[in-house]
Structures are given as C-alpha cells and as structure tokens.
Coordinates of C-alpha atoms in Angstrom, one line a residue:
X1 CA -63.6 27.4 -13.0
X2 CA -64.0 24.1 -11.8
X3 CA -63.4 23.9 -7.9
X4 CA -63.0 20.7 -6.0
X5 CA -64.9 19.6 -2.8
X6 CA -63.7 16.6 -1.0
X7 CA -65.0 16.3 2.5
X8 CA -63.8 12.8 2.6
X9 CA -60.3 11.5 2.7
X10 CA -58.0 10.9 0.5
X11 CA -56.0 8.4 2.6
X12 CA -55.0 5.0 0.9
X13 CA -54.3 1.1 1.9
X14 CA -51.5 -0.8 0.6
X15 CA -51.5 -4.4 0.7
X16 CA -49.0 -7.3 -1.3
X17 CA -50.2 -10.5 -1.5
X18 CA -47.7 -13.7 -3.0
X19 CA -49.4 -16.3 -4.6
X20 CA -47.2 -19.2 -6.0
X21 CA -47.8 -20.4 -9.4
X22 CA -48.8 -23.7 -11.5
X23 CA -48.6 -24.1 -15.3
X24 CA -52.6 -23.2 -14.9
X25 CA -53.1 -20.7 -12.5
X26 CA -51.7 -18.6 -9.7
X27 CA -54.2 -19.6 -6.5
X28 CA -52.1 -20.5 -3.8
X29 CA -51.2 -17.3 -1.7
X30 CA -47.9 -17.8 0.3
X31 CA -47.9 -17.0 4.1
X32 CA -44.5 -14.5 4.4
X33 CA -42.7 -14.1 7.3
X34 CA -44.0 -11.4 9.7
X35 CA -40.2 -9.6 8.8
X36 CA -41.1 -9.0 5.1
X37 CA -43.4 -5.6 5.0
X38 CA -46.4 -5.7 3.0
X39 CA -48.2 -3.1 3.2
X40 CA -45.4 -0.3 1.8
X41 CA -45.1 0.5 -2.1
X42 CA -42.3 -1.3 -2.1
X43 CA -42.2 -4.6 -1.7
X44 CA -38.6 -6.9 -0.2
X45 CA -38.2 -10.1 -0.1
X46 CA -35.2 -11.1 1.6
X47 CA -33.1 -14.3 -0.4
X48 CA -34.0 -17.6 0.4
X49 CA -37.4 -17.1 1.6
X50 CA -39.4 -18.5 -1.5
X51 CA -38.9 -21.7 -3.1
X52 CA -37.9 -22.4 -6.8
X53 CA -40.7 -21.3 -8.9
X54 CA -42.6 -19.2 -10.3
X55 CA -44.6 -16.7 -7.9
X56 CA -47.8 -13.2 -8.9
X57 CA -46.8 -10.5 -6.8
X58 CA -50.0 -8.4 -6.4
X59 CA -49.9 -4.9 -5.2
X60 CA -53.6 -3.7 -4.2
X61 CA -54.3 -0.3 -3.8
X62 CA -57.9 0.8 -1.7
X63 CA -59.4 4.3 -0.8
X64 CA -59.4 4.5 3.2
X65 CA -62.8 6.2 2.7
X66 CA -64.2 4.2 0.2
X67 CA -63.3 0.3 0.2
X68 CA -65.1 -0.4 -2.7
X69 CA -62.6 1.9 -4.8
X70 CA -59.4 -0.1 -5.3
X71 CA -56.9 -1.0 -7.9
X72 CA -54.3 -4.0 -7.9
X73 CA -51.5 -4.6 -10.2
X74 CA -49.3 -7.6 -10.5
X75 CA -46.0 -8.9 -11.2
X76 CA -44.4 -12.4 -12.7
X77 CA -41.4 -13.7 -11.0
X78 CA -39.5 -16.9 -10.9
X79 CA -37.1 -18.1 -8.6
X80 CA -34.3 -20.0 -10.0
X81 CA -31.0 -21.8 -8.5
X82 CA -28.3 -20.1 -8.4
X83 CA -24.7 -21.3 -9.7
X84 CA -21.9 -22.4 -7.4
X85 CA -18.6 -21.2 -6.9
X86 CA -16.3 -24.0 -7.3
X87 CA -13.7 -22.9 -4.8
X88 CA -10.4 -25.1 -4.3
X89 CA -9.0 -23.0 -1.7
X90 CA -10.3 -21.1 1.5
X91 CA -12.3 -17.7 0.2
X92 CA -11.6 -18.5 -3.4
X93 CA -8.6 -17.5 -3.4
X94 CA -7.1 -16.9 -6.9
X95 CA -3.4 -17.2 -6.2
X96 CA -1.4 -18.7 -3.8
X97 CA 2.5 -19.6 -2.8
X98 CA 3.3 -23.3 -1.2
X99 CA 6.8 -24.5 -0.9
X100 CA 8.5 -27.4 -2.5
X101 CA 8.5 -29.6 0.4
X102 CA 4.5 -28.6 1.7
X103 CA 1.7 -30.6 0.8
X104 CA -0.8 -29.0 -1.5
X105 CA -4.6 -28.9 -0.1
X106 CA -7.6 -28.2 -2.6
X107 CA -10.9 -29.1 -0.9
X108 CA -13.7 -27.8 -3.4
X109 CA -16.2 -30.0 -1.6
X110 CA -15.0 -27.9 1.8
X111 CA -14.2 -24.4 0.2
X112 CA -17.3 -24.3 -2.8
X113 CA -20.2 -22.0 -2.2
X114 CA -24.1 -22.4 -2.9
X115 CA -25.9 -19.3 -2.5
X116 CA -29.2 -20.7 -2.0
X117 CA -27.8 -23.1 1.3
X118 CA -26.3 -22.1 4.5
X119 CA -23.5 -25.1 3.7
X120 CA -22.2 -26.8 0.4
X121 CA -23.4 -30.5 -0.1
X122 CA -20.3 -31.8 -1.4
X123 CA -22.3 -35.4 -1.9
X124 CA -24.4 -34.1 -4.6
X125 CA -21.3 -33.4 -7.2
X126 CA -18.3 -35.1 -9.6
X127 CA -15.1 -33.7 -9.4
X128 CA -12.3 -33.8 -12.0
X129 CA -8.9 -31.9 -11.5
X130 CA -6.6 -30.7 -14.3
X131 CA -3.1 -28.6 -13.9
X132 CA -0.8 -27.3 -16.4
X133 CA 2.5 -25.2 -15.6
X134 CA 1.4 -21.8 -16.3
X135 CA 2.7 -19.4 -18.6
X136 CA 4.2 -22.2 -21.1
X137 CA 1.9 -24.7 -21.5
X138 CA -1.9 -25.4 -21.9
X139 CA -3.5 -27.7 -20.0
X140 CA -2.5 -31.4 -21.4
X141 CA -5.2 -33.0 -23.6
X142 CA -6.0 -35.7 -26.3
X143 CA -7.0 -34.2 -29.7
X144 CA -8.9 -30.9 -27.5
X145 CA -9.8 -33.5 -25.2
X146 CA -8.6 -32.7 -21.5
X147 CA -6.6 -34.5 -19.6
X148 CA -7.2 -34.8 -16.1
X149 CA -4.6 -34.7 -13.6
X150 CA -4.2 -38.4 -12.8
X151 CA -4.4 -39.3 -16.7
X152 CA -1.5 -41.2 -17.3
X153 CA -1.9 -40.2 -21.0
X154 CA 1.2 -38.0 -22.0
X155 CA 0.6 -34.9 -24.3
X156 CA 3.8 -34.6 -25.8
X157 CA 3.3 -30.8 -26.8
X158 CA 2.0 -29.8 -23.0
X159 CA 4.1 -32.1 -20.3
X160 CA 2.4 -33.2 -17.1
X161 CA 2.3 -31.0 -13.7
X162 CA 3.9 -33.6 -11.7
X163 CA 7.8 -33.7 -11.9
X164 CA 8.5 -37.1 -10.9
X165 CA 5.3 -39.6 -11.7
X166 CA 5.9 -42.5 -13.4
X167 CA 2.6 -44.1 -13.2
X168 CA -1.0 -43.0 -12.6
X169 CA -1.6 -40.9 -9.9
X170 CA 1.7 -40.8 -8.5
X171 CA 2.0 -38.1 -6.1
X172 CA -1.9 -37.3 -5.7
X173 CA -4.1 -38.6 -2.6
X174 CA -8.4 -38.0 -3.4
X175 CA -9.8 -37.5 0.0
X176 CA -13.7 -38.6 1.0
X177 CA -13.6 -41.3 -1.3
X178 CA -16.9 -42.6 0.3
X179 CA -19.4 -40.0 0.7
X180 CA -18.0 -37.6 -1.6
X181 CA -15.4 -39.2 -3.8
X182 CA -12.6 -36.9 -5.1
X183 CA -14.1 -33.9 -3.3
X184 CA -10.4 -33.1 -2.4
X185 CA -6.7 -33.3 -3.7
X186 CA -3.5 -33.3 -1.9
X187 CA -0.4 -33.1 -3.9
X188 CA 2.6 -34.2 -2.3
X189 CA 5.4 -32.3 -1.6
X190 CA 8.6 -32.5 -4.0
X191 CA 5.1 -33.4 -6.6
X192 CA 5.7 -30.1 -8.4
X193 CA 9.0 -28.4 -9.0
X194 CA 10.6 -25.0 -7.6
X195 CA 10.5 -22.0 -9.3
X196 CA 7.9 -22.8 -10.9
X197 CA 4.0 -21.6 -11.1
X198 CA 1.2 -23.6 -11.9
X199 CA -2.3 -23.3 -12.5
X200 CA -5.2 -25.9 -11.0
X201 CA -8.7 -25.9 -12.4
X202 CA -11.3 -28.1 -10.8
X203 CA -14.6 -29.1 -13.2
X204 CA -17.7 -29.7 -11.3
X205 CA -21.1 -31.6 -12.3
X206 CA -24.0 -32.0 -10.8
X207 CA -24.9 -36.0 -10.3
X208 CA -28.5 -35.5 -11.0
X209 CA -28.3 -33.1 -13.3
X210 CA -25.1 -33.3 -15.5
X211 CA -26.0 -29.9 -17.1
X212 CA -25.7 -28.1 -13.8
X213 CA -21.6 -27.8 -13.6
X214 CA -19.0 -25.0 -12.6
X215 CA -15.3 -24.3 -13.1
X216 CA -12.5 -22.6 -10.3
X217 CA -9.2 -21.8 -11.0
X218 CA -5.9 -20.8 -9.0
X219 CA -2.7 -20.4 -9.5
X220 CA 0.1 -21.8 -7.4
X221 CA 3.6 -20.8 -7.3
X222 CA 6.2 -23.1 -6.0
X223 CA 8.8 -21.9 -4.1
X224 CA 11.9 -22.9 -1.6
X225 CA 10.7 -21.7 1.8
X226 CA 8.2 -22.4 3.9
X227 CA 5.7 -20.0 3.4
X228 CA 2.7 -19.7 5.1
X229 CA -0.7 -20.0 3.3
X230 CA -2.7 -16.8 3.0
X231 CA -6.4 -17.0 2.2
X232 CA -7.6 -13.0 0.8
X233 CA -11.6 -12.3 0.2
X234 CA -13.7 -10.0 -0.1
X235 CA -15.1 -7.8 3.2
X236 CA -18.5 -7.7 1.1
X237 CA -18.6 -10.9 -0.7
X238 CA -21.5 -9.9 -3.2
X239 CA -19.4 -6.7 -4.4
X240 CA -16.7 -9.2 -5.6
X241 CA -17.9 -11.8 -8.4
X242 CA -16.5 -14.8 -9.1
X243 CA -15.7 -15.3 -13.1
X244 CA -13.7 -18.4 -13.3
X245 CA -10.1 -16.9 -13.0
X246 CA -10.9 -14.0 -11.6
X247 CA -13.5 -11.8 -9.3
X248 CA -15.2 -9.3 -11.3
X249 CA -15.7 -5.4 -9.5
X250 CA -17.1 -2.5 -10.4
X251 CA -14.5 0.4 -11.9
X252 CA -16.4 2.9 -9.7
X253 CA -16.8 0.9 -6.9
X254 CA -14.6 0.6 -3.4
X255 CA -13.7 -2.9 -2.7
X256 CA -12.7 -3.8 1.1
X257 CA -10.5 -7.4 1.7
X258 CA -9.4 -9.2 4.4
X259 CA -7.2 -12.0 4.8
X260 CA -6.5 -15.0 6.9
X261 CA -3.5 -16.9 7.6
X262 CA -4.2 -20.6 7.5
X263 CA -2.5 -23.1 9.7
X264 CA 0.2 -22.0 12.3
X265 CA 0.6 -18.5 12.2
X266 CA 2.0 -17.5 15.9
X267 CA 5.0 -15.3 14.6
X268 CA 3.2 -13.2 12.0
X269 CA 4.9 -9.5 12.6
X270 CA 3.3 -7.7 10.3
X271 CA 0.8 -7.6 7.1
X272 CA 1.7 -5.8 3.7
X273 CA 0.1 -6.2 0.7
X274 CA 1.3 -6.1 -2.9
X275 CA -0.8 -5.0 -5.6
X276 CA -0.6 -6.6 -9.2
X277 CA -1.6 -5.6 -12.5
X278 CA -2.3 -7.8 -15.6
X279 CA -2.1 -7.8 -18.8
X280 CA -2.9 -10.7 -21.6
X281 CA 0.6 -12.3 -22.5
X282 CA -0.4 -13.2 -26.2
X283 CA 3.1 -14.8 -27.3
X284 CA 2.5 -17.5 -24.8
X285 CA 0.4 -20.2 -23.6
X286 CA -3.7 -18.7 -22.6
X287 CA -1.7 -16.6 -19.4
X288 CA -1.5 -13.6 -17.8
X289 CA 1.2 -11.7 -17.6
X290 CA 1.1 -9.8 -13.7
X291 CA 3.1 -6.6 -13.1
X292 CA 4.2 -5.0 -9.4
X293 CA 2.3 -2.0 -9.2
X294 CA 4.9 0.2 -7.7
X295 CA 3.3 3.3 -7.4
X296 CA 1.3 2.8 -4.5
X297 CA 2.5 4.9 -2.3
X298 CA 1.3 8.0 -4.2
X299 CA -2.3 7.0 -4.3
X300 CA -2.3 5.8 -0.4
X301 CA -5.2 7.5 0.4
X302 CA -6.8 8.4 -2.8
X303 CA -7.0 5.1 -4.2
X304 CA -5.7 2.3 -1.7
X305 CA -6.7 3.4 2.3
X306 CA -4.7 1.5 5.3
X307 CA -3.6 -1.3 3.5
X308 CA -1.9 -3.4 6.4
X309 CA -5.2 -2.5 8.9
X310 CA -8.1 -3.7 7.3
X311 CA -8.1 -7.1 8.1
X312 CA -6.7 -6.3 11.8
X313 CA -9.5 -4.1 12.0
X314 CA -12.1 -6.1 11.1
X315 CA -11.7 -9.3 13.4
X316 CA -11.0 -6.6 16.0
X317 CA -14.7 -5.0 15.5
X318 CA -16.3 -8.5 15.7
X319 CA -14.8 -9.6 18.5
X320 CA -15.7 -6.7 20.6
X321 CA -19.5 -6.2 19.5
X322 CA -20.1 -9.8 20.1
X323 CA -18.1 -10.4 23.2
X324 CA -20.6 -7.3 24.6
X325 CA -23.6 -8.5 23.1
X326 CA -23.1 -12.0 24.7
X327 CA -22.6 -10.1 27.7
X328 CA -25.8 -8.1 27.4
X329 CA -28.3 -10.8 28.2
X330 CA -28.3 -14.2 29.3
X331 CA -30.5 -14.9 26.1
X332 CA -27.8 -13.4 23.4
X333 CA -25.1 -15.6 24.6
X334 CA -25.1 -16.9 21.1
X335 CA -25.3 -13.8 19.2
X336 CA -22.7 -12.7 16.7
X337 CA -21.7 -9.5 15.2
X338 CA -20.2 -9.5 11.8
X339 CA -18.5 -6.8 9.8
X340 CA -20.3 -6.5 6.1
X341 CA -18.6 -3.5 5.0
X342 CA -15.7 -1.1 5.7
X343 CA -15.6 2.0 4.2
X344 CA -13.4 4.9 4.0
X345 CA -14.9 8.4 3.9
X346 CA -14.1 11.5 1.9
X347 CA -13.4 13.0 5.1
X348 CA -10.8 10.0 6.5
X349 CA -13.1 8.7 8.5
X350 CA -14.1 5.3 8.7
X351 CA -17.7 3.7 8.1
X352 CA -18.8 -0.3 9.3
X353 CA -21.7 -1.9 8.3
X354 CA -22.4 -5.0 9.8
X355 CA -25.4 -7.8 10.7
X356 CA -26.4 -9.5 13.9
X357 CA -27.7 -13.0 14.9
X358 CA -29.0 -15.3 17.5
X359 CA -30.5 -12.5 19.4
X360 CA -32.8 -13.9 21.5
X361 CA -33.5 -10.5 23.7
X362 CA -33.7 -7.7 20.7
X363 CA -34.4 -4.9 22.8
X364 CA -31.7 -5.5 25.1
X365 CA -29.0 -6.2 21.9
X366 CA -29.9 -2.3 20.4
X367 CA -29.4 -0.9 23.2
X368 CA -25.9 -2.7 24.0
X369 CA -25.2 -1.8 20.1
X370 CA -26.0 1.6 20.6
X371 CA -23.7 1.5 24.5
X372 CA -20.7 -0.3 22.5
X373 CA -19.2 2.6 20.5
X374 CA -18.4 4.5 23.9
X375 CA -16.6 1.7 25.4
X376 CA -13.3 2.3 25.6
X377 CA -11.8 -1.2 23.9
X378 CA -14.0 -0.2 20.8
X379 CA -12.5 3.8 20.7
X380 CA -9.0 1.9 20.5
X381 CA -9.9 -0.2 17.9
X382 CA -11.6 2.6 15.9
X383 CA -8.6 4.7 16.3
X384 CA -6.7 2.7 14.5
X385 CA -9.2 2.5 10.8
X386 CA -8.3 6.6 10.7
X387 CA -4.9 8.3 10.2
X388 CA -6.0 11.5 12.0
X389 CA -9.3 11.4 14.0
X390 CA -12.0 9.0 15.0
X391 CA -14.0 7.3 12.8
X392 CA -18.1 6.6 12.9

C-alpha cells in the first residue's frame, strides 16, 4: 500500500494576467481595473473595458508552499465592434399608429444604438429611407434596384408611399442637414393616406467604412384620430434581439416590456395591451399577416402576468430607490437606480433586479438599499407587482 505524507500544504495562488496582442507577439500586459477580479478561476471582464483587438488571457496556477511549482494556461480572444441597431423610432419600436393629420417623426440618428458607446454618433453614418404600403406592394425599385423615398422615379408595378406628391420630395423634410445630413425624416401629415399601413425601412452605412451598414424596419398604420404615440421595449434590453423586422426571444425564456407614451400624455386612464400573432401571408406582397390573440385571458398568469402594471411598476421602483439614495448622502445626490429585470415567480411573487450609479458614498448607498424595502412608499408600490401577497 502506498500511503501519502504531505506535511506541507496543499494551498494554491491564482493569478490572470491580459496582455494585448501584435501580429508578432503578445508582450504588452494590460493594467485592469481594480473591479475586474483576478485572482478567481474565473475570470470577468465587464464590456467595454478592452479595446478592439486581439488580447492572451493567461491563467497561472502556483503552489502556496512551493513557488517554484506552477502551471499557466492561456487563452486567444479578440475584441471586435459590434453592429448597430438602426432604430427609426424611440426603443425600436416595431409598429406604431399616427393619424392622418400628425406629422410623422423617424430620427435613426437620435433613436439608433451602438453597443460599444454610451451615445450614437449620428455624424459618422449615410442615411437612405424607403417606404412601401404594406401588405400589397414591395418596396418601389428600378430593375431590383431600390428606390428611395424621395426618388421621383415611379415603379409602375409598386406605387409610391406618398398620396399626393407630384414632384421630388414632396411631403418629406431631412432634418440635421449639416452635421448629420438626413439623420431624420418627417413626413407631413395628409403625406400618407387613412386606412392604410405602411412599412418604413431606413439603410445605414458607415462613411468610412462603407462595408459597415445596418437595416430597421417599422410599420405604421394610418388612421383618423389622434392617437397618441406609444414607444414598447424591452425591461432587459439584451433578452430581446433586434433582427431587422423583428426582436428575436428565447421560446423558454420570460420577457418583461415597458412602454412610454411620447409627447403629451396628461389624460392617459389606463394601459392594456394587445397581443398579436403572425403568420407569413404568402399570396401577397413579402408581409405578415398579424392575428388578435384572443385567448389571453386564460393564460393570465400562466403565460402573460399583470399586463397593464408592468410598466407602472417599473418607473415607480426607480423613482423611489433613487429619490432615497439621493437622500442618503450628500455625495449620492447623483445616483440612479434602474430596474434591469422584473420577474414573476412560481409562487406570485415578484422579483427586481436592478443596477446603481454615481454613488459617490458606497457604504452609505447599501445600506439605504438594504433600509428602502421597509419604507412604506416602496411596500405600496410592491403591492401592486402581486395579485395576492407581497413580493421580494
């Protein structure tokens, strides 16, 4: 029998090191931010904190005992731009309704995303805008050619979006024509008729790099009222992504949304939402046929939970953790609290996940986080996310 006799320890170190990358050699080690943890087996690296490139991420792995005994392993990665989301409306929006004598607002260069930047630089794109009247028609080209929307070229097989234009442009205004020209489109009102929907799609390229481009969509229905215009999202923008027409989710996923009422919304009285389904229409022109799902009110609670509360619920949450965490300390008087998640539990209750910023006394904002769910504005508001009991 062999028997083991180890009168030293065991114990070992764990140290990552990041060292960014030429086309000859990996020599330069990157300086992380005190916030990244690197001496775990795991190693995260929140987004935005390395440059484009290409980066060695070396694990090393040393006896406590013995220093000479150690063992390092390493790791290729390279950081690449991400796309944009060309956006025409607020959130990204997919579908919207606008009456027949209301302007029509698509701001790409206000509503677009890039991941990798805290803002959009509108300046560095081109923008050209196409519509066709959904449902009938494709959108109006030459000979597979598109035709954008201020083409005075007529497709006689798929008719212009604009009712009553008899000349170029006629009915269209391009905003920031100086330092981002065309980054915006109004349409006019009595532009598009009644009745009728439409569908806008905006084509983005990069001006430095005309590979670099990106495509958004939405659909706008014309109608005779004066609607107001309702931007929806998602609660946890990374669990919804954007694919052109649509936002792709996970089947076995929960997805929260919220929405916002843009412009002047001071008699709103109440929030229900409608749920849609579609279905490919293949006997006409590239659409989508969408279907009233009327059954929701046998799944309420087993597939769709408090429908007309989530968004109420949400600004509500916010406002209270960072009106009392500006309160806390005269140094977090410019900290926020913001909602990253709302989930409903098996057991009908209700879960938040959130982040928090500009907190310049830490110590002093966990503890007011940890005070804030026995104050009696935020029991109120959590009463509300739960048909029957509290929520955590």
């Amino acid at each position: 029998m062999i028997e083991f006799n180890c009168v030293g320890s065991l114990s070992t170190t764990k140290k990552w090191t990041v060292k960014n990358c030429t086309s000859t050699s990996c020599s330069f080690e990157i300086a992380l931010n005190e916030k990244v943890m690197t001496t775990y087996s795991e190693l995260y690296i929140p987004s935005r904190t390395l440059d484009y490139g290409v980066y060695q991420l070396t694990l090393t792995v040393t006896m406590v005992d013995s220093p000479n005994l150690k063992s390092s392993s390493s790791a290729y990665v390279r950081i690449t731009a991400t796309g944009i989301t060309a956006n025409l409306v607020q959130l990204g929006t997919s579908m919207i309704t606008r009456g027949n004598q209301q302007d029509l607002l698509l701001d790409p260069g206000i509503f677009s995303v890039d991941p990798d930047e805290d803002t959009f630089d509108a300046t560095k794109w081109k923008y050209t805008y196409y519509c066709r009247i959904y449902g009938l028609y494709n959108f109006p080209n030459l000979q597979g050619i598109l035709l954008s929307i201020d083409d005075s070229t007529i497709d006689p097989y798929n008719p212009s979006c604009l009712s009553n234009r008899s000349g170029n442009g006629t009915g269209l205004i391009f905003g920031n024509l100086t330092s981002s020209p065309n980054s915006s489109l109004t349409v006019l009102s009595g532009s598009l008729q009644s009745n009728q929907m439409y569908q806008f799609m905006i084509y983005m390229e990069n001006r430095k790099n005309s590979s670099i481009q990106a495509t958004g969509y939405v659909l706008v229905t014309i109608e005779v009222t004066h609607p107001q215009l309702i931007a929806v999202g998602c609660v946890i923008s990374p669990m919804c992504v954007p694919n052109l027409e649509f936002q792709l989710l996970n089947p076995t996923t929960q997805v929260a949304l919220f929405t916002i009422c843009i412009g002047t919304c001071t008699n709103l009285q109440s929030i229900k939402w409608n749920i849609y389904q579609g279905s490919d229409n293949s006997t006409s022109s590239n659409s989508t046929q969408w279907t009233l799902f009327n059954n929701t009110i046998l799944y309420e609670n087993v597939w769709f939970f408090d429908l007309t509360l989530l968004t109420a619920q949400k600004d509500s949450f916010e406002s209270c953790f960072t009106k009392q965490l500006q309160a806390s300390s005269p140094s977090n008087n410019k900290a926020t609290w913001k909602v990253q998640g709302i989930e409903h539990l098996a057991n009908d209750e209700c879960q938040v996940s959130y982040t928090c910023t500009g907190a310049g006394d830490q110590p002093t904002a966990l503890t007011c986080l940890k005070a804030t769910p026995d104050a009696d504005e935020f029991k109120t508001i959590l009463g509300k996310c739960s048909h029957s009991k509290g929520g955590e």
